[in-house]
Amino acid sequence: MTMSAPSRRLLLVDDDQDFAIATSRALALEGVDCLLAGDGAAARAALATNSIDVVLLDVRLGQEDGTELALQLKQSQPDLILVIMTAYASVDSAVAALQAGAYDYLRKPFFLDELMQVLKRCFELAQIRQDKLRIEQELALHRKLEAVSQLATGLSHDFKNMLAVIRANLAVINDRLQQDDRLKPYASDALEATATATDLVAQLMDFARSGLRRDTRTDLGQTIAASVAMLSRSLCRDMQLTLHLPEQALISPIDSGQLESAIANLLINARDATSGRGTVWIRLQSVWQGGLYARLTVEDDGPGLSPEELGHALEPRFTTKPDGMGLGLPMIRQLALVYSGSFRIENAASGGARAVLDLPCRCEVQGQEENM
Ligand SMILES: Nc1ncnc2c1ncn2[C@@H]1O[C@H](COP(=O)(O)OP(=O)(O)O)[C@@H](O)[C@H]1O
Ligand SMILES: [Mg+2]
């Protein structure tokens, strides 16, 4: 998901340099980041290279027609919030400004207070639009997750049973064949493929399960330590796993099996990213975010994610691996949503990938539970 632009940035378009500089200084003190443009060309260039939501524009721009420029800017960026400055407070100039697509207009000269009141409304509107966009994107992703989940639930059970039958029969055939039988390689290839298929079905079922909330009482540190120890003996044998746990026990309602598959998914991703030989730091800590949360961070020393991968990694079926299912990260995201937590993946300062899972929790000190 793309980060939203800082919402208190403004482009001031005015050919009166003294006015523009004085206004931008005053606005800086109010926490508004102000870019300046002296004419239409500079305004267009600033808009093309910066993310700007609000433009304050003088209709009298030397030789240029500011109203015409306003129209052009709105055409190329319809979401732009335009405030037009006019020298006269006439009904005509107000109408012209609004017809040009302005959100509001100001009569020059004005007091900083007046300007700030107008800008405050503009920035609020920009913020609301950004929030709306973010919520729409989340909703679309959620719908996609739900669709895949339903499909997975419907199919994976039957598939698992059928695969078990195929596998058992193939194993019998394979056993009966002599080592030098020319059918032997075919039978073992088929067996291997069913093993992979069984693995994929297990991933699908994990994904389907991640949409269900099963409240239990899981000691996160204990579950994480056990999973990491198990994985360091098997799938992550040649990797260096470093685990940091907090002193106090963090208790969360998440199902321990669901947490185990989340950890396995993250460590397998780290293994894939580092050709099986990387270093991974796994940390559990408590953080306060208007309530107590347990934060699980899994960071590796692989190449990290490209901007394209960062934008899509949480979507179901997004994968850059030839045999990937693209369900690992969406599963964790869905799990986080179901338990009112959150999940994100980003690049650490060192360049490797860092996954961050926050889950609501309680803190337990020597057998006593503390609600923090
Ligand atoms: N630790 C990581 N380092 C680099 N890229 C990663 C990492 N974890 C996930 N990714 C990227 O995110 C994609 C989606 O991951 P995931 O949902 O687990 O599906 P899969 O592992 O099946 O590809 C991966 O294909 C990869 O491009
Ligand atoms: Mg994965």
Tab-separated table of C-alpha atoms and ligand atoms in Angstrom:
chain	number	residue	atom	x	y	z
A	1	MET	CA	0.000	0.000	0.000
A	2	THR	CA	1.381	3.434	-0.851
A	3	MET	CA	2.042	5.848	1.949
A	4	SER	CA	-0.156	8.923	1.894
A	5	ALA	CA	1.536	12.252	1.298
A	6	PRO	CA	2.100	14.648	4.188
A	7	SER	CA	-1.232	16.440	4.333
A	8	ARG	CA	0.037	19.878	5.392
A	9	ARG	CA	1.888	20.764	2.221
A	10	LEU	CA	0.838	23.676	0.059
A	11	LEU	CA	1.811	25.101	-3.319
A	12	LEU	CA	1.623	28.899	-3.390
A	13	VAL	CA	1.371	30.300	-6.939
A	14	ASP	CA	1.943	34.049	-7.039
A	15	ASP	CA	4.140	36.310	-9.161
A	16	ASP	CA	4.562	38.721	-6.226
A	17	GLN	CA	7.755	37.275	-4.743
A	18	ASP	CA	7.777	39.406	-1.594
A	19	PHE	CA	4.228	38.384	-0.744
A	20	ALA	CA	4.961	34.726	-1.510
A	21	ILE	CA	8.099	34.589	0.659
A	22	ALA	CA	6.485	36.440	3.573
A	23	THR	CA	3.408	34.181	3.432
A	24	SER	CA	5.453	30.992	3.219
A	25	ARG	CA	7.497	32.050	6.263
A	26	ALA	CA	4.367	32.788	8.244
A	27	LEU	CA	2.849	29.461	7.171
A	28	ALA	CA	6.008	27.569	8.130
A	29	LEU	CA	5.473	28.799	11.709
A	30	GLU	CA	1.964	27.302	11.538
A	31	GLY	CA	3.408	23.943	10.494
A	32	VAL	CA	2.547	24.250	6.795
A	33	ASP	CA	5.238	23.215	4.337
A	34	CYS	CA	5.005	25.735	1.505
A	35	LEU	CA	6.374	25.352	-2.027
A	36	LEU	CA	6.511	28.453	-4.243
A	37	ALA	CA	5.825	28.938	-7.944
A	38	GLY	CA	5.978	32.301	-9.751
A	39	ASP	CA	4.046	31.288	-12.858
A	40	GLY	CA	1.998	28.542	-14.483
A	41	ALA	CA	4.976	26.578	-15.806
A	42	ALA	CA	6.624	26.506	-12.368
A	43	ALA	CA	3.292	25.491	-10.804
A	44	ARG	CA	2.859	22.588	-13.240
A	45	ALA	CA	6.462	21.469	-12.661
A	46	ALA	CA	6.000	21.577	-8.873
A	47	LEU	CA	2.789	19.538	-9.103
A	48	ALA	CA	4.410	16.982	-11.378
A	49	THR	CA	7.294	16.299	-9.027
A	50	ASN	CA	5.760	16.743	-5.569
A	51	SER	CA	2.756	15.278	-3.914
A	52	ILE	CA	0.594	18.301	-3.219
A	53	ASP	CA	-3.050	18.366	-2.177
A	54	VAL	CA	-3.671	22.082	-1.731
A	55	VAL	CA	-2.836	25.008	-4.056
A	56	LEU	CA	-3.179	28.685	-3.172
A	57	LEU	CA	-3.320	30.606	-6.447
A	58	ASP	CA	-3.448	34.302	-7.335
A	59	VAL	CA	-5.788	34.918	-10.276
A	60	ARG	CA	-3.680	37.864	-11.339
A	61	LEU	CA	-0.455	36.230	-12.429
A	62	GLY	CA	1.405	38.891	-14.456
A	63	GLN	CA	0.674	38.220	-18.132
A	64	GLU	CA	-1.055	34.921	-17.396
A	65	ASP	CA	-4.698	34.350	-16.638
A	66	GLY	CA	-4.843	32.691	-13.217
A	67	THR	CA	-8.424	31.499	-13.759
A	68	GLU	CA	-7.360	29.690	-16.922
A	69	LEU	CA	-4.398	28.156	-15.057
A	70	ALA	CA	-6.767	27.052	-12.260
A	71	LEU	CA	-8.916	25.272	-14.839
A	72	GLN	CA	-5.904	23.537	-16.371
A	73	LEU	CA	-4.563	22.414	-13.002
A	74	LYS	CA	-7.943	20.996	-12.012
A	75	GLN	CA	-8.174	19.184	-15.325
A	76	SER	CA	-4.838	17.460	-14.918
A	77	GLN	CA	-5.362	16.739	-11.188
A	78	PRO	CA	-9.106	16.705	-10.426
A	79	ASP	CA	-8.567	16.004	-6.707
A	80	LEU	CA	-6.561	19.186	-6.260
A	81	ILE	CA	-7.957	21.487	-3.585
A	82	LEU	CA	-7.663	25.000	-4.995
A	83	VAL	CA	-7.932	28.240	-3.064
A	84	ILE	CA	-8.010	31.318	-5.271
A	85	MET	CA	-6.812	34.739	-4.161
A	86	THR	CA	-8.466	37.736	-5.761
A	87	ALA	CA	-7.828	41.436	-5.367
A	88	TYR	CA	-11.509	42.329	-5.299
A	89	ALA	CA	-14.306	40.863	-3.321
A	90	SER	CA	-16.938	40.896	-5.967
A	91	VAL	CA	-19.631	38.373	-6.708
A	92	ASP	CA	-18.147	38.062	-10.200
A	93	SER	CA	-14.681	37.152	-9.008
A	94	ALA	CA	-16.081	34.655	-6.496
A	95	VAL	CA	-18.202	33.033	-9.177
A	96	ALA	CA	-15.256	32.929	-11.591
A	97	ALA	CA	-13.086	31.289	-8.918
A	98	LEU	CA	-15.681	28.654	-8.108
A	99	GLN	CA	-16.336	28.011	-11.782
A	100	ALA	CA	-12.642	27.378	-12.196
A	101	GLY	CA	-13.062	24.571	-9.667
A	102	ALA	CA	-11.833	26.418	-6.598
A	103	TYR	CA	-12.791	25.026	-3.207
A	104	ASP	CA	-12.665	28.490	-1.645
A	105	TYR	CA	-11.430	31.996	-2.337
A	106	LEU	CA	-9.733	34.756	-0.375
A	107	ARG	CA	-9.626	38.479	-0.928
A	108	LYS	CA	-6.185	40.084	-0.863
A	109	PRO	CA	-4.953	41.461	1.480
A	110	PHE	CA	-5.941	39.019	4.188
A	111	PHE	CA	-4.848	38.241	7.721
A	112	LEU	CA	-2.908	35.081	8.464
A	113	ASP	CA	-5.806	33.968	10.661
A	114	GLU	CA	-8.213	34.084	7.735
A	115	LEU	CA	-5.815	32.146	5.550
A	116	MET	CA	-5.237	29.536	8.254
A	117	GLN	CA	-8.971	29.018	8.727
A	118	VAL	CA	-9.415	28.333	5.028
A	119	LEU	CA	-6.324	26.108	4.862
A	120	LYS	CA	-7.422	24.156	7.913
A	121	ARG	CA	-10.592	23.157	6.100
A	122	CYS	CA	-8.565	22.264	2.994
A	123	PHE	CA	-6.164	20.040	4.905
A	124	GLU	CA	-9.057	18.379	6.705
A	125	LEU	CA	-10.662	17.614	3.356
A	126	ALA	CA	-7.354	16.241	2.005
A	127	GLN	CA	-7.044	14.045	5.095
A	128	ILE	CA	-10.599	12.749	4.741
A	129	ARG	CA	-9.941	11.870	1.099
A	130	GLN	CA	-6.743	10.041	2.008
A	131	ASP	CA	-8.509	8.125	4.780
A	132	LYS	CA	-11.312	7.225	2.384
A	133	LEU	CA	-8.837	5.926	-0.183
A	134	ARG	CA	-7.006	3.856	2.446
A	135	ILE	CA	-10.261	2.373	3.755
A	136	GLU	CA	-11.426	1.554	0.215
A	137	GLN	CA	-8.126	-0.196	-0.503
A	138	GLU	CA	-8.370	-2.154	2.757
A	139	LEU	CA	-11.938	-3.129	2.004
A	140	ALA	CA	-11.011	-4.335	-1.491
A	141	LEU	CA	-8.186	-6.402	-0.025
A	142	HIS	CA	-10.465	-7.769	2.662
A	143	ARG	CA	-13.021	-8.865	0.054
A	144	LYS	CA	-10.290	-10.575	-1.918
A	145	LEU	CA	-9.088	-12.348	1.236
A	146	GLU	CA	-12.588	-13.472	2.026
A	147	ALA	CA	-13.144	-14.847	-1.488
A	148	VAL	CA	-9.910	-16.841	-1.426
A	149	SER	CA	-10.724	-18.017	2.076
A	150	GLN	CA	-14.115	-19.331	1.064
A	151	LEU	CA	-12.689	-21.090	-1.950
A	152	ALA	CA	-9.948	-22.607	0.170
A	153	THR	CA	-12.370	-23.814	2.827
A	154	GLY	CA	-14.605	-25.406	0.207
A	155	LEU	CA	-11.919	-27.227	-1.689
A	156	SER	CA	-9.035	-28.029	0.544
A	157	HIS	CA	-10.753	-30.592	2.744
A	158	ASP	CA	-11.799	-32.825	-0.138
A	159	PHE	CA	-8.487	-32.346	-1.849
A	160	LYS	CA	-6.592	-33.350	1.241
A	161	ASN	CA	-8.522	-36.604	1.507
A	162	MET	CA	-8.171	-37.446	-2.165
A	163	LEU	CA	-4.475	-36.690	-2.073
A	164	ALA	CA	-4.045	-38.982	0.920
A	165	VAL	CA	-5.615	-41.817	-1.087
A	166	ILE	CA	-3.474	-41.117	-4.172
A	167	ARG	CA	-0.371	-40.906	-2.037
A	168	ALA	CA	-1.031	-44.148	-0.174
A	169	ASN	CA	-1.662	-46.042	-3.428
A	170	LEU	CA	1.385	-44.608	-5.099
A	171	ALA	CA	3.503	-45.551	-2.090
A	172	VAL	CA	2.360	-49.166	-2.428
A	173	ILE	CA	3.198	-49.205	-6.153
A	174	ASN	CA	6.546	-47.571	-5.538
A	175	ASP	CA	7.422	-50.098	-2.837
A	176	ARG	CA	6.538	-53.042	-5.021
A	177	LEU	CA	8.641	-51.906	-7.958
A	178	GLN	CA	12.181	-53.256	-8.128
A	179	GLN	CA	14.939	-50.666	-7.960
A	180	ASP	CA	15.858	-51.297	-11.620
A	181	ASP	CA	12.256	-51.266	-12.894
A	182	ARG	CA	11.943	-48.659	-15.629
A	183	LEU	CA	8.673	-47.463	-14.077
A	184	LYS	CA	10.374	-46.699	-10.768
A	185	PRO	CA	11.370	-43.073	-11.637
A	186	TYR	CA	7.792	-42.356	-12.784
A	187	ALA	CA	6.345	-43.634	-9.537
A	188	SER	CA	8.755	-41.661	-7.379
A	189	ASP	CA	8.176	-38.465	-9.413
A	190	ALA	CA	4.431	-38.898	-8.916
A	191	LEU	CA	4.956	-39.455	-5.186
A	192	GLU	CA	7.058	-36.334	-4.918
A	193	ALA	CA	4.412	-34.301	-6.735
A	194	THR	CA	1.696	-35.519	-4.370
A	195	ALA	CA	3.899	-34.518	-1.436
A	196	THR	CA	4.145	-30.980	-2.880
A	197	ALA	CA	0.400	-30.906	-3.542
A	198	THR	CA	-0.276	-32.001	0.046
A	199	ASP	CA	1.933	-29.173	1.225
A	200	LEU	CA	0.025	-26.657	-0.911
A	201	VAL	CA	-3.305	-27.902	0.395
A	202	ALA	CA	-2.006	-27.541	3.947
A	203	GLN	CA	-1.129	-23.902	3.145
A	204	LEU	CA	-4.593	-23.328	1.714
A	205	MET	CA	-6.191	-24.797	4.813
A	206	ASP	CA	-3.984	-22.641	7.035
A	207	PHE	CA	-5.152	-19.667	5.050
A	208	ALA	CA	-8.803	-20.631	5.364
A	209	ARG	CA	-8.363	-21.144	9.121
A	210	SER	CA	-6.726	-17.738	9.561
A	211	GLY	CA	-10.131	-16.178	8.902
A	212	LEU	CA	-11.569	-17.791	12.017
A	213	ARG	CA	-11.183	-16.453	15.486
A	214	ARG	CA	-10.748	-19.079	18.180
A	215	ASP	CA	-10.117	-17.330	21.443
A	216	THR	CA	-7.696	-19.125	23.662
A	217	ARG	CA	-5.009	-18.018	26.039
A	218	THR	CA	-1.629	-18.316	24.412
A	219	ASP	CA	1.674	-17.475	26.029
A	220	LEU	CA	3.263	-15.819	23.000
A	221	GLY	CA	6.885	-16.124	24.178
A	222	GLN	CA	6.516	-19.849	24.850
A	223	THR	CA	4.828	-20.589	21.533
A	224	ILE	CA	7.344	-18.525	19.580
A	225	ALA	CA	10.320	-20.135	21.332
A	226	ALA	CA	8.984	-23.638	20.634
A	227	SER	CA	8.293	-22.859	16.951
A	228	VAL	CA	11.674	-21.253	16.414
A	229	ALA	CA	13.454	-24.188	18.064
A	230	MET	CA	11.546	-26.651	15.880
A	231	LEU	CA	12.247	-24.716	12.682
A	232	SER	CA	15.930	-24.270	13.506
A	233	ARG	CA	16.220	-28.062	13.594
A	234	SER	CA	14.360	-28.603	10.336
A	235	LEU	CA	13.548	-26.055	7.635
A	236	CYS	CA	16.008	-23.404	8.833
A	237	ARG	CA	18.866	-25.758	9.737
A	238	ASP	CA	21.621	-23.766	8.035
A	239	MET	CA	20.424	-20.377	9.187
A	240	GLN	CA	21.270	-18.320	12.214
A	241	LEU	CA	18.153	-17.553	14.228
A	242	THR	CA	18.409	-15.076	17.096
A	243	LEU	CA	15.469	-14.863	19.472
A	244	HIS	CA	14.762	-12.066	21.964
A	245	LEU	CA	11.875	-12.511	24.383
A	246	PRO	CA	10.633	-10.090	27.059
A	247	GLU	CA	10.997	-10.981	30.726
A	248	GLN	CA	7.314	-10.983	31.452
A	249	ALA	CA	4.879	-13.384	29.801
A	250	LEU	CA	2.632	-11.828	27.139
A	251	ILE	CA	-0.734	-13.533	26.872
A	252	SER	CA	-2.870	-13.141	23.773
A	253	PRO	CA	-6.204	-14.669	22.704
A	254	ILE	CA	-4.673	-15.922	19.431
A	255	ASP	CA	-4.781	-19.659	18.775
A	256	SER	CA	-1.288	-21.130	19.250
A	257	GLY	CA	-1.545	-23.253	16.072
A	258	GLN	CA	-2.331	-20.150	14.027
A	259	LEU	CA	0.622	-18.325	15.550
A	260	GLU	CA	2.898	-21.287	14.810
A	261	SER	CA	1.976	-21.240	11.136
A	262	ALA	CA	2.502	-17.480	11.003
A	263	ILE	CA	6.032	-17.895	12.399
A	264	ALA	CA	6.751	-20.776	10.044
A	265	ASN	CA	5.614	-18.644	7.094
A	266	LEU	CA	7.814	-15.739	8.111
A	267	LEU	CA	10.885	-17.899	8.692
A	268	ILE	CA	10.376	-19.762	5.415
A	269	ASN	CA	10.142	-16.429	3.605
A	270	ALA	CA	13.386	-15.365	5.305
A	271	ARG	CA	14.959	-18.658	4.310
A	272	ASP	CA	13.835	-18.245	0.691
A	273	ALA	CA	15.155	-14.667	0.617
A	274	THR	CA	18.586	-15.683	1.919
A	275	SER	CA	19.052	-18.961	0.011
A	276	GLY	CA	18.693	-20.839	3.261
A	277	ARG	CA	21.831	-19.385	4.868
A	278	GLY	CA	20.793	-16.030	6.261
A	279	THR	CA	20.504	-14.530	9.700
A	280	VAL	CA	17.096	-13.810	11.217
A	281	TRP	CA	16.331	-11.760	14.290
A	282	ILE	CA	13.062	-12.654	15.976
A	283	ARG	CA	11.919	-10.326	18.701
A	284	LEU	CA	8.863	-10.219	20.932
A	285	GLN	CA	8.212	-7.092	22.946
A	286	SER	CA	5.292	-5.216	24.429
A	287	VAL	CA	4.271	-1.867	22.968
A	288	TRP	CA	1.647	0.609	24.070
A	289	GLN	CA	-0.773	1.823	21.392
A	290	GLY	CA	-3.750	3.058	23.338
A	291	GLY	CA	-3.747	-0.467	24.776
A	292	LEU	CA	-1.135	-3.152	25.370
A	293	TYR	CA	0.077	-4.974	22.277
A	294	ALA	CA	2.616	-7.715	21.770
A	295	ARG	CA	4.860	-6.934	18.820
A	296	LEU	CA	6.537	-9.788	16.989
A	297	THR	CA	9.274	-8.596	14.629
A	298	VAL	CA	11.007	-10.944	12.197
A	299	GLU	CA	13.903	-9.331	10.361
A	300	ASP	CA	16.322	-10.967	7.945
A	301	ASP	CA	19.545	-10.005	6.176
A	302	GLY	CA	18.234	-10.802	2.695
A	303	PRO	CA	17.753	-8.299	-0.150
A	304	GLY	CA	14.440	-6.961	1.158
A	305	LEU	CA	11.475	-6.131	-1.101
A	306	SER	CA	11.326	-3.901	-4.188
A	307	PRO	CA	8.767	-1.050	-4.139
A	308	GLU	CA	6.514	-3.185	-6.389
A	309	GLU	CA	6.764	-6.142	-3.995
A	310	LEU	CA	6.111	-3.897	-0.991
A	311	GLY	CA	2.938	-2.676	-2.686
A	312	HIS	CA	1.538	-6.152	-3.316
A	313	ALA	CA	3.125	-8.528	-0.797
A	314	LEU	CA	0.001	-8.684	1.398
A	315	GLU	CA	-2.363	-9.491	-1.460
A	316	PRO	CA	-3.451	-13.107	-1.806
A	317	ARG	CA	-1.705	-14.968	-4.633
A	318	PHE	CA	1.074	-12.396	-4.999
A	319	THR	CA	4.339	-14.276	-5.236
A	320	THR	CA	7.730	-13.863	-6.885
A	321	LYS	CA	8.641	-17.523	-6.383
A	322	PRO	CA	8.208	-20.124	-9.141
A	323	ASP	CA	6.428	-22.508	-6.755
A	324	GLY	CA	5.017	-19.888	-4.374
A	325	MET	CA	1.356	-19.746	-3.388
A	326	GLY	CA	1.403	-16.145	-2.229
A	327	LEU	CA	-0.731	-16.986	0.789
A	328	GLY	CA	1.774	-16.711	3.645
A	329	LEU	CA	1.689	-12.974	4.247
A	330	PRO	CA	-2.050	-12.512	3.486
A	331	MET	CA	-2.739	-15.292	5.975
A	332	ILE	CA	-0.860	-13.405	8.701
A	333	ARG	CA	-2.591	-10.192	7.748
A	334	GLN	CA	-5.984	-11.874	7.969
A	335	LEU	CA	-5.038	-13.382	11.313
A	336	ALA	CA	-4.040	-9.959	12.609
A	337	LEU	CA	-7.356	-8.467	11.448
A	338	VAL	CA	-9.380	-11.243	13.051
A	339	TYR	CA	-7.697	-10.670	16.424
A	340	SER	CA	-7.896	-6.842	16.156
A	341	GLY	CA	-4.178	-6.506	15.609
A	342	SER	CA	-2.193	-5.364	12.609
A	343	PHE	CA	0.484	-6.664	10.282
A	344	ARG	CA	2.929	-5.008	7.900
A	345	ILE	CA	6.046	-5.823	5.962
A	346	GLU	CA	8.745	-3.256	5.246
A	347	ASN	CA	12.457	-2.958	4.604
A	348	ALA	CA	14.705	-2.523	7.623
A	349	ALA	CA	17.398	0.194	7.585
A	350	SER	CA	19.957	-2.553	6.949
A	351	GLY	CA	18.126	-3.459	3.710
A	352	GLY	CA	16.622	-6.811	4.741
A	353	ALA	CA	12.893	-7.473	5.098
A	354	ARG	CA	11.129	-6.853	8.394
A	355	ALA	CA	7.693	-8.240	9.211
A	356	VAL	CA	5.843	-6.679	12.155
A	357	LEU	CA	2.835	-8.377	13.753
A	358	ASP	CA	1.000	-6.552	16.563
A	359	LEU	CA	-1.527	-8.449	18.669
A	360	PRO	CA	-3.528	-7.233	21.642
A	361	CYS	CA	-2.238	-8.908	24.812
A	362	ARG	CA	-2.142	-8.969	28.584
A	363	CYS	CA	0.979	-8.925	30.629
A	364	GLU	CA	1.574	-11.595	33.252
A	365	VAL	CA	4.091	-11.161	36.059
A	366	GLN	CA	4.936	-14.241	38.163
A	367	GLY	CA	1.616	-15.925	37.748
A	368	GLN	CA	-0.454	-12.749	38.215
A	369	GLU	CA	-2.166	-11.185	35.270
A	370	GLU	CA	-1.868	-7.479	34.864
A	371	ASN	CA	-4.203	-5.578	32.627
A	372	MET	CA	-2.202	-2.681	31.340
B	1	LIG	N1	11.643	-11.934	3.931
B	1	LIG	C1	11.382	-11.563	2.666
B	1	LIG	N2	12.358	-11.017	1.886
B	1	LIG	C2	12.091	-10.634	0.613
B	1	LIG	N3	10.884	-10.754	0.013
B	1	LIG	C3	9.876	-11.300	0.733
B	1	LIG	C4	10.067	-11.722	2.085
B	1	LIG	N4	8.894	-12.205	2.535
B	1	LIG	C5	8.009	-12.100	1.521
B	1	LIG	N5	8.594	-11.559	0.432
B	1	LIG	C6	7.943	-11.273	-0.866
B	1	LIG	O1	6.539	-11.354	-0.689
B	1	LIG	C7	5.972	-12.348	-1.555
B	1	LIG	C8	4.765	-12.976	-0.889
B	1	LIG	O2	5.129	-13.766	0.235
B	1	LIG	P1	4.126	-14.876	0.759
B	1	LIG	O3	2.779	-14.275	0.924
B	1	LIG	O4	4.727	-15.521	1.941
B	1	LIG	O5	4.013	-15.894	-0.466
B	1	LIG	P2	5.104	-16.897	-1.071
B	1	LIG	O6	6.145	-17.140	-0.010
B	1	LIG	O7	4.322	-18.118	-1.412
B	1	LIG	O8	5.653	-16.212	-2.281
B	1	LIG	C9	7.136	-13.297	-1.819
B	1	LIG	O9	6.960	-14.022	-3.027
B	1	LIG	C10	8.314	-12.329	-1.903
B	1	LIG	O10	8.359	-11.673	-3.152
B	2	MG	MG	5.741	-17.376	2.005
